[in-house]
mmCIF file of C-alpha atoms in Angstrom:
data_model
loop_
_atom_site.group_PDB
_atom_site.id
_atom_site.type_symbol
_atom_site.label_atom_id
_atom_site.label_comp_id
_atom_site.label_asym_id
_atom_site.label_seq_id
_atom_site.Cartn_x
_atom_site.Cartn_y
_atom_site.Cartn_z
ATOM 1 C CA MET A 1 -0.096 -0.185 0.177
ATOM 2 C CA ALA A 2 2.583 2.428 0.789
ATOM 3 C CA SER A 3 4.210 2.276 -2.440
ATOM 4 C CA ALA A 4 1.352 2.609 -4.273
ATOM 5 C CA THR A 5 0.681 5.662 -2.392
ATOM 6 C CA PHE A 6 3.730 6.683 -3.072
ATOM 7 C CA LEU A 7 2.951 5.992 -7.191
ATOM 8 C CA ILE A 8 0.505 8.482 -6.977
ATOM 9 C CA LEU A 9 1.693 11.141 -5.851
ATOM 10 C CA VAL A 10 4.989 10.881 -7.931
ATOM 11 C CA ALA A 11 2.357 10.782 -10.141
ATOM 12 C CA ALA A 12 0.538 14.065 -9.089
ATOM 13 C CA ALA A 13 4.027 15.616 -8.721
ATOM 14 C CA SER A 14 4.611 14.863 -12.123
ATOM 15 C CA LEU A 15 1.251 16.397 -13.854
ATOM 16 C CA LEU A 16 1.515 19.185 -11.155
ATOM 17 C CA ALA A 17 5.043 19.904 -13.002
ATOM 18 C CA SER A 18 3.268 19.803 -16.052
ATOM 19 C CA PHE A 19 0.851 21.959 -15.533
ATOM 20 C CA ALA A 20 2.523 24.771 -14.378
ATOM 21 C CA GLN A 21 4.448 24.501 -18.163
ATOM 22 C CA ALA A 22 1.639 24.714 -19.686
ATOM 23 C CA ASP A 23 0.847 28.155 -20.047
ATOM 24 C CA LEU A 24 3.958 28.209 -22.079
ATOM 25 C CA GLN A 25 4.192 27.527 -25.865
ATOM 26 C CA TYR A 26 6.222 28.334 -28.776
ATOM 27 C CA GLY A 27 4.319 31.941 -30.392
ATOM 28 C CA TYR A 28 2.308 32.589 -27.622
ATOM 29 C CA TYR A 29 1.770 36.540 -28.264
ATOM 30 C CA ASN A 30 0.630 35.651 -32.314
ATOM 31 C CA THR A 31 -1.911 37.491 -31.973
ATOM 32 C CA THR A 32 -1.651 39.467 -29.319
ATOM 33 C CA CYS A 33 1.929 40.641 -29.976
ATOM 34 C CA PRO A 34 2.892 39.379 -33.456
ATOM 35 C CA GLY A 35 6.363 40.334 -34.561
ATOM 36 C CA VAL A 36 6.959 40.922 -30.754
ATOM 37 C CA GLU A 37 10.814 38.591 -31.286
ATOM 38 C CA LYS A 38 11.654 40.928 -34.388
ATOM 39 C CA LEU A 39 10.773 44.256 -32.568
ATOM 40 C CA VAL A 40 13.455 42.273 -29.609
ATOM 41 C CA ARG A 41 16.306 41.574 -32.273
ATOM 42 C CA THR A 42 16.191 44.485 -34.452
ATOM 43 C CA LYS A 43 16.541 46.952 -30.929
ATOM 44 C CA LEU A 44 19.532 44.189 -29.893
ATOM 45 C CA GLU A 45 21.121 44.562 -33.122
ATOM 46 C CA ALA A 46 21.433 48.194 -32.080
ATOM 47 C CA ILE A 47 22.807 47.689 -29.079
ATOM 48 C CA PHE A 48 24.881 45.319 -29.537
ATOM 49 C CA ALA A 49 26.540 47.364 -32.548
ATOM 50 C CA ALA A 50 27.126 49.946 -29.055
ATOM 51 C CA ASP A 51 28.752 47.159 -26.924
ATOM 52 C CA SER A 52 29.500 43.763 -27.877
ATOM 53 C CA THR A 53 30.693 42.715 -24.865
ATOM 54 C CA LEU A 54 26.153 42.762 -23.509
ATOM 55 C CA ARG A 55 26.041 39.788 -25.795
ATOM 56 C CA ALA A 56 27.792 37.348 -22.934
ATOM 57 C CA GLY A 57 26.147 39.865 -20.493
ATOM 58 C CA LEU A 58 22.097 39.128 -21.877
ATOM 59 C CA LEU A 59 23.350 35.729 -22.083
ATOM 60 C CA ARG A 60 24.108 35.867 -18.041
ATOM 61 C CA LEU A 61 21.903 38.070 -17.049
ATOM 62 C CA HIS A 62 19.047 35.518 -18.286
ATOM 63 C CA PHE A 63 20.820 32.410 -17.175
ATOM 64 C CA HIS A 64 21.307 34.660 -12.822
ATOM 65 C CA ASP A 65 17.766 35.087 -12.999
ATOM 66 C CA CYS A 66 16.157 31.735 -14.207
ATOM 67 C CA PHE A 67 18.610 29.929 -11.401
ATOM 68 C CA VAL A 68 17.000 32.647 -8.423
ATOM 69 C CA ARG A 69 13.133 32.313 -8.253
ATOM 70 C CA GLY A 70 13.100 31.031 -11.562
ATOM 71 C CA CYS A 71 12.530 32.367 -15.354
ATOM 72 C CA ASP A 72 10.468 35.356 -13.555
ATOM 73 C CA ALA A 73 13.181 38.396 -14.281
ATOM 74 C CA SER A 74 13.120 39.099 -10.646
ATOM 75 C CA LEU A 75 16.329 39.837 -10.954
ATOM 76 C CA MET A 76 15.651 43.667 -12.712
ATOM 77 C CA LEU A 77 13.910 44.427 -9.643
ATOM 78 C CA ASN A 78 15.237 47.710 -7.826
ATOM 79 C CA SER A 79 16.031 47.872 -3.402
ATOM 80 C CA HIS A 80 16.165 50.877 -2.208
ATOM 81 C CA ASN A 81 17.244 49.106 0.915
ATOM 82 C CA GLY A 82 19.870 47.026 -0.972
ATOM 83 C CA THR A 83 18.175 43.952 -0.455
ATOM 84 C CA ALA A 84 16.811 43.210 -3.800
ATOM 85 C CA GLU A 85 18.767 40.144 -6.287
ATOM 86 C CA LYS A 86 21.202 42.211 -8.015
ATOM 87 C CA HIS A 87 22.226 43.646 -4.837
ATOM 88 C CA ALA A 88 24.075 40.013 -3.805
ATOM 89 C CA ASP A 89 27.502 40.000 -4.217
ATOM 90 C CA PRO A 90 27.479 36.918 -7.236
ATOM 91 C CA ASN A 91 25.444 39.476 -9.140
ATOM 92 C CA LEU A 92 26.867 42.582 -8.632
ATOM 93 C CA THR A 93 28.853 42.606 -11.735
ATOM 94 C CA VAL A 94 25.662 40.845 -13.804
ATOM 95 C CA ARG A 95 25.594 43.294 -17.003
ATOM 96 C CA GLY A 96 22.509 44.244 -19.405
ATOM 97 C CA TYR A 97 19.999 45.500 -16.892
ATOM 98 C CA GLU A 98 19.787 49.085 -18.780
ATOM 99 C CA ALA A 99 19.599 46.619 -22.790
ATOM 100 C CA ILE A 100 16.411 44.888 -21.349
ATOM 101 C CA GLU A 101 14.703 47.952 -20.271
ATOM 102 C CA ALA A 102 15.138 49.253 -23.855
ATOM 103 C CA ILE A 103 13.671 46.754 -25.131
ATOM 104 C CA LYS A 104 10.881 46.890 -22.997
ATOM 105 C CA GLU A 105 10.386 50.682 -23.612
ATOM 106 C CA VAL A 106 9.795 49.315 -27.691
ATOM 107 C CA VAL A 107 7.975 45.821 -26.925
ATOM 108 C CA GLU A 108 5.432 48.703 -24.579
ATOM 109 C CA LYS A 109 4.793 51.392 -27.292
ATOM 110 C CA ALA A 110 3.823 48.755 -29.763
ATOM 111 C CA CYS A 111 1.773 46.275 -27.282
ATOM 112 C CA PRO A 112 0.964 47.909 -24.124
ATOM 113 C CA LEU A 113 1.206 45.499 -20.851
ATOM 114 C CA VAL A 114 1.023 42.262 -22.708
ATOM 115 C CA VAL A 115 4.734 40.746 -22.850
ATOM 116 C CA SER A 116 6.787 40.447 -19.717
ATOM 117 C CA CYS A 117 10.353 41.377 -18.824
ATOM 118 C CA ALA A 118 11.167 37.334 -18.555
ATOM 119 C CA ASP A 119 10.011 36.339 -21.817
ATOM 120 C CA ILE A 120 12.823 40.121 -23.200
ATOM 121 C CA MET A 121 14.774 38.193 -20.980
ATOM 122 C CA ALA A 122 14.495 34.827 -22.081
ATOM 123 C CA MET A 123 14.807 36.412 -25.846
ATOM 124 C CA ALA A 124 17.820 38.533 -25.246
ATOM 125 C CA ALA A 125 19.853 35.779 -24.350
ATOM 126 C CA ARG A 126 18.860 33.206 -28.203
ATOM 127 C CA ASP A 127 19.404 36.338 -29.598
ATOM 128 C CA ALA A 128 22.695 37.347 -27.478
ATOM 129 C CA VAL A 129 23.495 33.414 -28.596
ATOM 130 C CA ASN A 130 23.182 34.348 -31.895
ATOM 131 C CA PHE A 131 24.568 37.286 -32.529
ATOM 132 C CA SER A 132 27.439 35.996 -31.366
ATOM 133 C CA ALA A 133 27.265 33.323 -34.426
ATOM 134 C CA GLY A 134 25.503 30.353 -32.517
ATOM 135 C CA PRO A 135 22.940 28.654 -33.269
ATOM 136 C CA HIS A 136 19.326 30.432 -33.716
ATOM 137 C CA TYR A 137 16.279 28.253 -31.996
ATOM 138 C CA GLU A 138 12.945 29.218 -30.860
ATOM 139 C CA VAL A 139 11.495 30.521 -27.475
ATOM 140 C CA GLU A 140 9.444 29.100 -25.254
ATOM 141 C CA THR A 141 6.911 32.112 -23.954
ATOM 142 C CA GLY A 142 4.180 32.529 -21.930
ATOM 143 C CA ARG A 143 6.831 33.974 -19.234
ATOM 144 C CA ARG A 144 4.978 36.784 -16.537
ATOM 145 C CA ASP A 145 7.209 39.046 -13.617
ATOM 146 C CA GLY A 146 7.718 38.266 -10.377
ATOM 147 C CA ASN A 147 7.335 40.859 -7.792
ATOM 148 C CA VAL A 148 9.669 39.546 -5.261
ATOM 149 C CA SER A 149 13.141 39.653 -5.521
ATOM 150 C CA MET A 150 15.299 38.578 -2.403
ATOM 151 C CA LEU A 151 19.125 39.199 -1.855
ATOM 152 C CA GLU A 152 19.593 35.336 0.381
ATOM 153 C CA GLU A 153 18.158 33.750 -2.797
ATOM 154 C CA ALA A 154 20.612 34.809 -4.951
ATOM 155 C CA LEU A 155 23.303 33.548 -2.367
ATOM 156 C CA THR A 156 22.364 30.499 -1.962
ATOM 157 C CA ASN A 157 20.423 29.370 -4.873
ATOM 158 C CA LEU A 158 23.801 30.602 -7.715
ATOM 159 C CA PRO A 159 26.038 27.909 -8.473
ATOM 160 C CA PRO A 160 29.077 28.718 -6.712
ATOM 161 C CA ALA A 161 31.998 29.398 -8.926
ATOM 162 C CA ASP A 162 34.374 27.692 -7.163
ATOM 163 C CA GLY A 163 32.021 24.108 -7.323
ATOM 164 C CA ASN A 164 33.201 20.810 -8.383
ATOM 165 C CA VAL A 165 30.838 18.301 -10.357
ATOM 166 C CA THR A 166 28.512 17.068 -7.129
ATOM 167 C CA VAL A 167 27.965 20.415 -6.099
ATOM 168 C CA LEU A 168 27.169 21.771 -9.757
ATOM 169 C CA THR A 169 24.711 19.248 -10.357
ATOM 170 C CA GLU A 170 23.209 19.782 -6.874
ATOM 171 C CA TYR A 171 22.189 23.077 -7.775
ATOM 172 C CA PHE A 172 21.183 22.300 -11.221
ATOM 173 C CA ALA A 173 19.101 19.253 -10.081
ATOM 174 C CA ASP A 174 17.240 21.866 -8.213
ATOM 175 C CA LYS A 175 16.051 23.445 -11.153
ATOM 176 C CA ASN A 176 15.529 20.339 -12.746
ATOM 177 C CA LEU A 177 18.473 20.272 -14.760
ATOM 178 C CA THR A 178 20.700 17.200 -15.902
ATOM 179 C CA MET A 179 24.061 17.372 -15.270
ATOM 180 C CA LYS A 180 24.053 17.365 -19.329
ATOM 181 C CA ASP A 181 22.835 20.135 -18.967
ATOM 182 C CA MET A 182 24.415 21.691 -16.566
ATOM 183 C CA VAL A 183 27.882 20.765 -18.898
ATOM 184 C CA VAL A 184 26.100 22.110 -21.768
ATOM 185 C CA LEU A 185 25.368 24.969 -20.030
ATOM 186 C CA SER A 186 28.450 26.069 -19.212
ATOM 187 C CA ALA A 187 30.077 26.315 -22.223
ATOM 188 C CA ALA A 188 28.141 29.767 -22.448
ATOM 189 C CA HIS A 189 31.522 31.102 -20.585
ATOM 190 C CA THR A 190 32.702 30.807 -24.634
ATOM 191 C CA ILE A 191 31.597 34.079 -24.696
ATOM 192 C CA GLY A 192 32.253 36.746 -21.433
ATOM 193 C CA VAL A 193 35.170 37.489 -19.439
ATOM 194 C CA THR A 194 35.753 37.094 -15.842
ATOM 195 C CA HIS A 195 37.075 39.042 -12.638
ATOM 196 C CA CYS A 196 40.059 37.987 -11.701
ATOM 197 C CA SER A 197 38.814 38.264 -7.709
ATOM 198 C CA SER A 198 36.841 35.139 -9.093
ATOM 199 C CA PHE A 199 39.238 32.546 -9.883
ATOM 200 C CA SER A 200 42.182 33.679 -7.291
ATOM 201 C CA LYS A 201 42.502 31.454 -5.216
ATOM 202 C CA ARG A 202 43.828 29.259 -8.048
ATOM 203 C CA LEU A 203 46.768 31.320 -9.089
ATOM 204 C CA TYR A 204 48.075 32.421 -5.170
ATOM 205 C CA ASN A 205 46.843 30.588 -2.645
ATOM 206 C CA PHE A 206 44.876 27.326 -3.689
ATOM 207 C CA THR A 207 45.243 25.076 -1.018
ATOM 208 C CA GLY A 208 46.354 27.694 1.214
ATOM 209 C CA ALA A 209 50.321 27.285 1.560
ATOM 210 C CA GLY A 210 50.746 29.857 -1.552
ATOM 211 C CA ASP A 211 49.804 28.083 -4.210
ATOM 212 C CA GLN A 212 48.879 27.117 -7.811
ATOM 213 C CA ASP A 213 45.834 24.725 -8.122
ATOM 214 C CA PRO A 214 48.364 21.839 -10.435
ATOM 215 C CA SER A 215 45.464 21.100 -12.396
ATOM 216 C CA LEU A 216 46.343 24.915 -14.369
ATOM 217 C CA GLU A 217 48.434 23.626 -17.312
ATOM 218 C CA PRO A 218 51.212 25.669 -16.069
ATOM 219 C CA ALA A 219 52.751 28.443 -19.079
ATOM 220 C CA TYR A 220 48.907 28.933 -19.109
ATOM 221 C CA GLY A 221 48.942 29.756 -14.989
ATOM 222 C CA LYS A 222 51.901 32.256 -15.213
ATOM 223 C CA THR A 223 49.825 33.694 -18.458
ATOM 224 C CA LEU A 224 46.859 34.835 -16.166
ATOM 225 C CA THR A 225 49.885 35.683 -13.204
ATOM 226 C CA THR A 226 50.479 38.689 -15.338
ATOM 227 C CA LYS A 227 46.979 39.571 -15.851
ATOM 228 C CA CYS A 228 45.458 39.499 -12.640
ATOM 229 C CA PRO A 229 48.581 40.637 -10.116
ATOM 230 C CA ALA A 230 47.838 40.128 -6.896
ATOM 231 C CA GLU A 231 47.389 44.022 -6.557
ATOM 232 C CA LYS A 232 44.277 44.067 -9.509
ATOM 233 C CA MET A 233 42.131 42.088 -8.736
ATOM 234 C CA ALA A 234 39.358 44.435 -10.742
ATOM 235 C CA SER A 235 40.935 43.094 -14.209
ATOM 236 C CA VAL A 236 39.234 40.561 -16.276
ATOM 237 C CA VAL A 237 40.244 37.631 -18.879
ATOM 238 C CA PRO A 238 37.930 36.146 -21.326
ATOM 239 C CA MET A 239 36.498 32.737 -19.735
ATOM 240 C CA ASP A 240 38.294 31.106 -23.086
ATOM 241 C CA ASP A 241 41.019 32.142 -24.491
ATOM 242 C CA VAL A 242 40.816 29.838 -27.844
ATOM 243 C CA THR A 243 38.072 32.158 -29.438
ATOM 244 C CA VAL A 244 37.005 35.164 -27.368
ATOM 245 C CA ASP A 245 33.800 36.970 -28.970
ATOM 246 C CA LYS A 246 32.724 33.931 -30.735
ATOM 247 C CA PHE A 247 30.107 30.913 -30.018
ATOM 248 C CA ASP A 248 31.361 27.709 -30.206
ATOM 249 C CA LEU A 249 33.773 25.172 -29.434
ATOM 250 C CA GLY A 250 36.372 27.112 -28.445
ATOM 251 C CA TYR A 251 35.146 27.081 -24.532
ATOM 252 C CA TYR A 252 35.823 22.318 -24.790
ATOM 253 C CA GLU A 253 39.096 22.935 -25.537
ATOM 254 C CA SER A 254 39.764 25.397 -23.270
ATOM 255 C CA VAL A 255 38.780 22.869 -20.590
ATOM 256 C CA TYR A 256 40.226 20.050 -22.391
ATOM 257 C CA ASN A 257 43.353 21.542 -22.062
ATOM 258 C CA HIS A 258 43.187 22.331 -18.400
ATOM 259 C CA ARG A 259 43.131 26.138 -19.622
ATOM 260 C CA ALA A 260 39.930 26.883 -18.278
ATOM 261 C CA VAL A 261 39.213 30.348 -15.916
ATOM 262 C CA LEU A 262 37.222 29.802 -12.968
ATOM 263 C CA ARG A 263 37.173 26.625 -11.268
ATOM 264 C CA SER A 264 33.691 25.512 -11.859
ATOM 265 C CA ASP A 265 34.888 25.179 -15.377
ATOM 266 C CA ALA A 266 37.815 23.292 -14.667
ATOM 267 C CA ALA A 267 36.095 21.176 -12.377
ATOM 268 C CA LEU A 268 34.001 19.042 -15.411
ATOM 269 C CA LEU A 269 36.725 17.572 -16.194
ATOM 270 C CA ASP A 270 37.289 15.788 -12.310
ATOM 271 C CA ASP A 271 34.467 13.937 -13.432
ATOM 272 C CA SER A 272 33.695 10.959 -16.315
ATOM 273 C CA LEU A 273 30.563 11.880 -17.148
ATOM 274 C CA THR A 274 31.196 15.501 -18.226
ATOM 275 C CA GLY A 275 34.354 14.912 -18.472
ATOM 276 C CA ALA A 276 33.421 12.216 -21.705
ATOM 277 C CA TYR A 277 31.353 15.310 -23.601
ATOM 278 C CA VAL A 278 34.709 17.753 -23.253
ATOM 279 C CA ALA A 279 36.002 15.618 -24.822
ATOM 280 C CA LEU A 280 33.255 14.488 -27.521
ATOM 281 C CA MET A 281 32.882 18.536 -27.720
ATOM 282 C CA ASN A 282 36.688 19.231 -28.123
ATOM 283 C CA ASN A 283 37.043 16.787 -30.997
ATOM 284 C CA ALA A 284 33.860 17.483 -32.789
ATOM 285 C CA SER A 285 34.386 17.687 -36.237
ATOM 286 C CA SER A 286 31.592 19.953 -36.270
ATOM 287 C CA LEU A 287 28.865 22.712 -33.998
ATOM 288 C CA ASP A 288 25.699 20.604 -35.212
ATOM 289 C CA ILE A 289 25.678 18.345 -31.992
ATOM 290 C CA PHE A 290 26.872 20.897 -29.880
ATOM 291 C CA PHE A 291 24.209 23.656 -30.774
ATOM 292 C CA ALA A 292 21.240 21.240 -30.392
ATOM 293 C CA ASP A 293 22.715 20.126 -26.767
ATOM 294 C CA PHE A 294 22.462 23.553 -26.153
ATOM 295 C CA ALA A 295 18.959 24.634 -27.902
ATOM 296 C CA VAL A 296 17.632 21.727 -25.449
ATOM 297 C CA ALA A 297 19.067 22.950 -22.161
ATOM 298 C CA MET A 298 18.358 26.528 -22.969
ATOM 299 C CA ILE A 299 14.899 25.796 -23.448
ATOM 300 C CA ASN A 300 14.387 23.693 -20.642
ATOM 301 C CA MET A 301 16.318 25.891 -18.225
ATOM 302 C CA GLY A 302 13.336 28.975 -19.436
ATOM 303 C CA ARG A 303 11.111 26.442 -18.023
ATOM 304 C CA ALA A 304 12.362 26.639 -14.150
ATOM 305 C CA GLY A 305 9.692 28.159 -12.062
ATOM 306 C CA VAL A 306 8.076 30.127 -14.402
ATOM 307 C CA LEU A 307 4.740 32.100 -13.232
ATOM 308 C CA THR A 308 2.462 31.496 -16.343
ATOM 309 C CA GLY A 309 -2.360 32.201 -16.498
ATOM 310 C CA THR A 310 -3.040 34.551 -13.379
ATOM 311 C CA GLN A 311 0.394 34.198 -11.452
ATOM 312 C CA GLY A 312 2.792 37.122 -11.576
ATOM 313 C CA GLU A 313 2.298 40.065 -13.453
ATOM 314 C CA ILE A 314 2.832 41.669 -16.598
ATOM 315 C CA ARG A 315 4.692 44.967 -15.541
ATOM 316 C CA GLU A 316 5.555 48.377 -17.870
ATOM 317 C CA THR A 317 8.834 48.690 -16.408
ATOM 318 C CA CYS A 318 11.091 45.909 -15.722
ATOM 319 C CA GLY A 319 13.197 47.735 -12.889
ATOM 320 C CA VAL A 320 10.665 48.888 -9.865
ATOM 321 C CA TYR A 321 11.058 48.631 -6.500
ATOM 322 C CA VAL A 322 10.010 46.218 -3.821
ATOM 323 C CA ASP A 323 10.682 49.060 -1.395
#
């Protein structure tokens, strides 16, 4: 009897999860705001022409939003008292808020109070990848915006930059994402930079004895110490030293050759399953498998904790104050 009850509960939980995502669909705005994706893409093209580094910024913005309370644009919310998600340490270097607001302004003029900030963030992340020579994939829409944003939740939900595979897998599993999703989404680091402070321990004090992480390729480690002297931790370096601004397999090449900057990226080689995927992508003859896997993983992430139907709200401005 206990076993039967457990199966019923599991089935009910699965059904509820399906209902939670039932209102996410492709072409959600076809009737209420036709052409919204073109509006977003056109505005982004102008934004990226002025600052191409925002391509990586908007991809990261979407990731950091989805991992805290789900993909509900809660990261866009402001706080007079510094208690919102964006004020947490892992989010202090996040960029792209103004770009999302600029896109939202254009969309509001065409379709007032119809398209959520959360959906705009998902579209912008997809287009940021595509404008970086990455894949173009369809984005499910129908998200609504949350009105709660808490600094503490960002501290406990965002994966740590020095996490091992076990830790990272747990963080991703909490968002209903698999180990494969994790190793694929990690390749978002194929574009963008990171601050030296995010990995300084690997260079100067890995075990507490003033040593360098032995898993770091020695010559590259020496290069990093030149770019990141101890007194300049605010400096930045590319996370993919092969092709800095192009969305391709350079990330996996960097990881495979022990030239990953962040410990969480380097750790992918420490596990047989994630290490096998890194090796597969390092030896891939084309981008097809990676692009297909990345599209699936992004769609999966975009479903995390979404608000749909009558949940949440549609805001005129994304960055309203919560206090």
